[in-house]
Short mmCIF file of C-alpha atoms in Angstrom, two decimals:
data_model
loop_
_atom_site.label_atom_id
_atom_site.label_comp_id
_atom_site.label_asym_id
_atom_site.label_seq_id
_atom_site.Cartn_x
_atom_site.Cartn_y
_atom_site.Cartn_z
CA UNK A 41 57.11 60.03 20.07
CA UNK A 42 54.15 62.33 18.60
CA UNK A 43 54.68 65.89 19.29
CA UNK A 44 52.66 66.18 17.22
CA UNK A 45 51.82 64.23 14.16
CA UNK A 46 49.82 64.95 11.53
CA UNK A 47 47.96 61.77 9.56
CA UNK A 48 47.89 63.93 6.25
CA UNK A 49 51.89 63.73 6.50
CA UNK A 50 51.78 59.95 6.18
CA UNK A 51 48.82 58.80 4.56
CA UNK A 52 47.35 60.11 1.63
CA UNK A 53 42.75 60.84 2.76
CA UNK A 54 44.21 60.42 6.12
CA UNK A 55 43.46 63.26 8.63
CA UNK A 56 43.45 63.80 12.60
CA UNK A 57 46.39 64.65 15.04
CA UNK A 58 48.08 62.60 17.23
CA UNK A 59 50.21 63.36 20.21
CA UNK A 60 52.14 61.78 23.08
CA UNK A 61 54.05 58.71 22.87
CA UNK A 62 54.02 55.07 22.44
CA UNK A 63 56.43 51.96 22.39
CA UNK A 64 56.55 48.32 22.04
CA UNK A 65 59.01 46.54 23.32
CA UNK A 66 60.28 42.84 23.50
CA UNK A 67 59.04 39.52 21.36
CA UNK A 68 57.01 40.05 18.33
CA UNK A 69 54.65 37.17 19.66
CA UNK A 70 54.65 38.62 23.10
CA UNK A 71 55.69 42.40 23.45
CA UNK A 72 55.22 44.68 25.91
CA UNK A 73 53.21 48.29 25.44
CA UNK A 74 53.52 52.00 27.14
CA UNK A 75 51.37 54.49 25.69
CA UNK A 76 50.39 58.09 26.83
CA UNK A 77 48.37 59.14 23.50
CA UNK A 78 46.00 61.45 22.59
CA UNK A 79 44.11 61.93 19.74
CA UNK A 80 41.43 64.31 17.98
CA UNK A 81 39.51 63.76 14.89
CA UNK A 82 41.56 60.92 13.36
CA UNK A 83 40.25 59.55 10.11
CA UNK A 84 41.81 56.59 7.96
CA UNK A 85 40.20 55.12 5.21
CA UNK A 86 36.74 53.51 6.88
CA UNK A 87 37.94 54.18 10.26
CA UNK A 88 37.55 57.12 12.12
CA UNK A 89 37.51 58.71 15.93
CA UNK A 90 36.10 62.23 17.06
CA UNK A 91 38.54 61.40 20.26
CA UNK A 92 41.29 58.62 21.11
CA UNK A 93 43.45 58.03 24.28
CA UNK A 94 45.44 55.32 25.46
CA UNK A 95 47.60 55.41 28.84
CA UNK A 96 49.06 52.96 30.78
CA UNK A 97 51.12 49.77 30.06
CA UNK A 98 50.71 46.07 29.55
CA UNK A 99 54.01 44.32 30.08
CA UNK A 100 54.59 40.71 28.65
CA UNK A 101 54.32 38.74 31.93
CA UNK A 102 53.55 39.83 35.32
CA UNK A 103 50.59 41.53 37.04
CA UNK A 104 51.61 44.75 37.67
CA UNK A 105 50.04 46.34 34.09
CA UNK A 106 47.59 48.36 33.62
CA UNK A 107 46.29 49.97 29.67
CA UNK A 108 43.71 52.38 29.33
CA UNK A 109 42.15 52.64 26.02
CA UNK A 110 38.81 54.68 25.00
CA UNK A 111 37.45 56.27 22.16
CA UNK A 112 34.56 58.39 21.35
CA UNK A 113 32.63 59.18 17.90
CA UNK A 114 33.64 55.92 16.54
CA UNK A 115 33.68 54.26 13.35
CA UNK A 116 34.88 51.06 12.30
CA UNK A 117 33.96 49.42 8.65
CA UNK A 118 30.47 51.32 8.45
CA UNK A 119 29.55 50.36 11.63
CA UNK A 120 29.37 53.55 14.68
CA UNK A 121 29.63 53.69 17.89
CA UNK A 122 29.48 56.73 20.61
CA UNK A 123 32.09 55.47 22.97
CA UNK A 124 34.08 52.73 23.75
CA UNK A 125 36.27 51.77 26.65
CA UNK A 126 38.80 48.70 27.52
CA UNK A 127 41.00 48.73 30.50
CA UNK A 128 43.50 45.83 30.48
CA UNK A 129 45.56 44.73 33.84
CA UNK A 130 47.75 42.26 34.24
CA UNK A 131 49.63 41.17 31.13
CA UNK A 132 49.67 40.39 27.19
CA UNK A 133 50.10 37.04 28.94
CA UNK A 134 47.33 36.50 31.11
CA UNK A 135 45.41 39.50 31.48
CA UNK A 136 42.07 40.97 33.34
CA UNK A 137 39.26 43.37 30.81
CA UNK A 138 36.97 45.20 31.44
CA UNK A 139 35.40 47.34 28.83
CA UNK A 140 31.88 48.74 27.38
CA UNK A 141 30.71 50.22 23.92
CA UNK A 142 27.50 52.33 23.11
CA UNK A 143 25.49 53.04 20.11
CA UNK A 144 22.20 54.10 18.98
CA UNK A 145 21.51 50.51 19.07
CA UNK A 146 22.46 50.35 23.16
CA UNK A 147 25.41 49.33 25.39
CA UNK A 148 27.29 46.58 25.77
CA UNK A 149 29.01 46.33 29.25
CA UNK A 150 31.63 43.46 30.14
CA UNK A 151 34.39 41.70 32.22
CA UNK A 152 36.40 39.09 31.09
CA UNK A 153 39.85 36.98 31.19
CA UNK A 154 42.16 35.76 29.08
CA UNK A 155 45.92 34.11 29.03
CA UNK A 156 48.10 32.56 26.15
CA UNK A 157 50.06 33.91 23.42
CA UNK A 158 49.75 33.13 19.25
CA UNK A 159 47.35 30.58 18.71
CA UNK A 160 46.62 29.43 22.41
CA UNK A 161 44.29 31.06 24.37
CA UNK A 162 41.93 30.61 27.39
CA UNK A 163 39.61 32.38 30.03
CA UNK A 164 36.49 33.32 31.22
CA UNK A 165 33.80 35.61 30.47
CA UNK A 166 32.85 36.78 33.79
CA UNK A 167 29.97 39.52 33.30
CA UNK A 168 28.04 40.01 30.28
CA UNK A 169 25.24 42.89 30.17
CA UNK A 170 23.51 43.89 26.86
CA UNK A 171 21.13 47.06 27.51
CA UNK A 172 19.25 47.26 23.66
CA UNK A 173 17.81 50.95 22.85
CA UNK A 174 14.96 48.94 22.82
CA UNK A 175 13.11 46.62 24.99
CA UNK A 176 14.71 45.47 27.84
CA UNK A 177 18.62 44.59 29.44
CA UNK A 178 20.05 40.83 29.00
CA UNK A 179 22.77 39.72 31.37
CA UNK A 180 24.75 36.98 31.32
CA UNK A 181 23.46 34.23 33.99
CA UNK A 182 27.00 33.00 35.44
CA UNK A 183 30.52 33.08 34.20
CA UNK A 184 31.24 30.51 31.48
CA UNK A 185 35.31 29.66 30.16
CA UNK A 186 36.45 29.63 26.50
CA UNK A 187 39.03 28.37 24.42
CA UNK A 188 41.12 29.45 21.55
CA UNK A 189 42.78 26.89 20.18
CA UNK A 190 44.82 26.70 16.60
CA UNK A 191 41.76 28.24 14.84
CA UNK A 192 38.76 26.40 16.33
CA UNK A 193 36.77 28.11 19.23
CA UNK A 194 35.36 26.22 22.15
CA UNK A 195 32.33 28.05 24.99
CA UNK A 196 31.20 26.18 27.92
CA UNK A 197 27.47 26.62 27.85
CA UNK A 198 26.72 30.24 28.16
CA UNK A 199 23.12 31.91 29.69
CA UNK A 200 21.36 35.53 28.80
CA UNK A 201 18.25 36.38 31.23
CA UNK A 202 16.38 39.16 29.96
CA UNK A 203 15.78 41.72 32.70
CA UNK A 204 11.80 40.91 32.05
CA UNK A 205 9.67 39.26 31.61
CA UNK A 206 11.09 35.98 31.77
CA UNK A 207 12.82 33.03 29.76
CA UNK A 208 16.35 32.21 29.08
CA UNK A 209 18.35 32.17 25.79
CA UNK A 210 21.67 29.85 25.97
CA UNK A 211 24.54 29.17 23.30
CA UNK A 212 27.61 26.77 23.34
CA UNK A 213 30.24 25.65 20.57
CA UNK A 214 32.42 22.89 20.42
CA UNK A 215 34.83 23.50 17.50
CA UNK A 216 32.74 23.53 14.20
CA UNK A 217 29.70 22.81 16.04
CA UNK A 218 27.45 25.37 17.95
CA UNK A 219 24.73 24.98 19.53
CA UNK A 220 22.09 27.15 20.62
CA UNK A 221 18.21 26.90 22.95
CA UNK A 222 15.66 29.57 24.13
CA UNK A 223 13.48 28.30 27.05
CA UNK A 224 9.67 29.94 27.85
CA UNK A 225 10.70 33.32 26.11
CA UNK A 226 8.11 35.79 26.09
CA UNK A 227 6.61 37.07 22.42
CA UNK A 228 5.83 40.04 24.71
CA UNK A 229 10.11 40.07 24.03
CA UNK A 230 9.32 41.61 19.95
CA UNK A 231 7.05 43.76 20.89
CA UNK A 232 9.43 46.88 20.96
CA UNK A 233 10.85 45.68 17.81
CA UNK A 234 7.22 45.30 16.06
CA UNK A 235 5.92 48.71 13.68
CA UNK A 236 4.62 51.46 15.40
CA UNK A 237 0.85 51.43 15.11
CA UNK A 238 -2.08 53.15 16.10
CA UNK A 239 -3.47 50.22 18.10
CA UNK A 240 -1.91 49.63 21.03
CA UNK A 241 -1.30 45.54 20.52
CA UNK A 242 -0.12 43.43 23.11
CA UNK A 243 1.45 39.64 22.27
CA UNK A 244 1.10 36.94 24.32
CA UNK A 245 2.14 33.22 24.63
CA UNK A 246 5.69 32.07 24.68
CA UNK A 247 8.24 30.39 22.33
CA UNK A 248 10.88 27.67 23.24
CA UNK A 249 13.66 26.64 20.71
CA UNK A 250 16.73 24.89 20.15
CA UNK A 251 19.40 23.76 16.99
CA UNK A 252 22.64 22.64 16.44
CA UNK A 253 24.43 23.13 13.27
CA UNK A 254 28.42 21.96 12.24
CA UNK A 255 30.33 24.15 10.29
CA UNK A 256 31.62 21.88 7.43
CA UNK A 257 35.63 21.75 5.85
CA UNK A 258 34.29 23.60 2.68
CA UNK A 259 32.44 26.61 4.73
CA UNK A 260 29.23 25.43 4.60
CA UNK A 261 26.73 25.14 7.67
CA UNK A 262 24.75 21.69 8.21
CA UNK A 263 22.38 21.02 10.96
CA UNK A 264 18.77 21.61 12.40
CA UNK A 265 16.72 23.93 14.35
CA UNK A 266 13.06 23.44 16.19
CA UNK A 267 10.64 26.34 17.11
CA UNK A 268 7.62 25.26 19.54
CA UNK A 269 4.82 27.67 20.91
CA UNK A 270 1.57 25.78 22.58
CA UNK A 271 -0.12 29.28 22.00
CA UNK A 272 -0.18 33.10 21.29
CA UNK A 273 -0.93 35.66 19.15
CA UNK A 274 -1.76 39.99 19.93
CA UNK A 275 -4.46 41.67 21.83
CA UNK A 276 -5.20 44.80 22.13
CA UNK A 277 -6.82 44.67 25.61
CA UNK A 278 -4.33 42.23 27.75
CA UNK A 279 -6.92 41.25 29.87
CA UNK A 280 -9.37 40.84 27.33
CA UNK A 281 -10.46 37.42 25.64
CA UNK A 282 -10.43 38.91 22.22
CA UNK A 283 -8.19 38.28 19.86
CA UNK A 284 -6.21 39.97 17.19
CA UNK A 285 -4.01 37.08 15.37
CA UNK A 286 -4.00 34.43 17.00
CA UNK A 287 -2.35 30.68 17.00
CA UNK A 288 -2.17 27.33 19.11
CA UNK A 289 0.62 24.51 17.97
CA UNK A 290 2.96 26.10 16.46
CA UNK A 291 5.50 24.12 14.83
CA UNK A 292 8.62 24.80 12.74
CA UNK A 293 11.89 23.15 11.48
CA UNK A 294 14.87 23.76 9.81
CA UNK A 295 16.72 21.78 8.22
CA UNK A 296 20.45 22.16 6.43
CA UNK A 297 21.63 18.77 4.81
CA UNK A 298 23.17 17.63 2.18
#
């Protein structure tokens, strides 16, 4: 019970208050959680939060939970974020998410599933929608499963489609190995990335990749990686013939051995 609390009164550098209430209860490896908590301008070392709630509960087994948690003016290691939002239902068990998180960068929208406990768990990813601040959306082609499994990580193969103009970029890992391909995507893709100029220079052609690399015993990452483009280049007219930079067979490799 927080009525309320103070970080300064616990933590030395800590600020922010907290108030309401929250309990675990049951197993260490599977407890269950009630929470009606508010907080405002918490601060803790390289974490922070302008705003923090969590309401709801998640019981250890059953269906019948349901955990709100959101944040806004976040900070986590460095990194910031201007909201983020998870609602949980179900379980800690085998439980239902939903959830987004936004930042100058963009937003990050998706639903998911997951059951287990300690080092066994499973599910599916069933929506996936990255919206950059730049260029345009991804989403995620069809659900895919997952498995967590005493340290080693296993993703049936798993689509994005950009919104436009085309192509599709697809990952998968096995364990230590991953494996990754983009199909007939777009250069037209960098151009919001590319330095503002004051030409007005369009790209053309398209790019098609793929690698696999294995995550060796000692940390380090063998494998190999192919980049083909028939043509392409930049324009500044789209439907002119002219050329900027230019290029026709492009090949490269990469190659991590021994």
């Amino acid at each position: 019970q927080f009525s309320p609390l103070d970080l300064a009164d616990l933590w030395p550098g800590a600020s922010g208050r907290l108030q309401g209430r929250m309990a675990l209860r049951g197993a260490r490896i599977a407890p269950a959680y009630e929470a009606d908590l508010r907080g405002e301008g918490l601060r803790w070392g390289q974490y922070a939060a302008r705003q923090l709630s969590a309401r709801g509960r998640l019981p250890a087994s059953g269906r019948n939970g349901d955990l709100q948690l959101s944040a806004k003016d976040l900070s986590l290691s460095g990194e910031t974020f201007d909201s983020a939002a998870l609602t949980m239902t179900g379980s800690v068990a085998a439980f239902h998410a939903t959830g987004n998180l936004a930042s100058g960068l963009g937003r990050l929208d998706f639903e998911a599933t997951a059951a287990g406990q300690g080092q066994q768990w499973q599910g599916r990813v069933e929506q996936l929608q990255i919206a950059p601040s730049r260029g345009p959306a991804w989403r995620l082609q069809s659900a895919t499963s997952y498995r967590y499994q005493a340290g080693t990580f296993h993703l049936e193969r798993a689509c994005l489609l950009p919104s436009k103009p085309g192509g599709e970029l697809c990952a998968q890992a096995q364990g230590t190995l991953v494996s990754f391909s983009g199909t007939a995507l777009p250069l037209i893709l960098l151009e919001p990335w590319m330095p503002d100029s004051e030409l007005s220079l369009q790209s053309f052609g398209d790019v098609d990749f793929d690698g696999e690399f294995d995550r060796q015993p000692g940390g380090d990452w063998r494998g190999q990686a192919q980049l083909r483009s028939a043509q392409g280049g930049l324009r500044i007219d789209p439907d002119s013939p002219h050329e900027i930079v230019s290029y026709s067979d492009l090949r490269l490799d990469l190659d991590l051995g021994d």
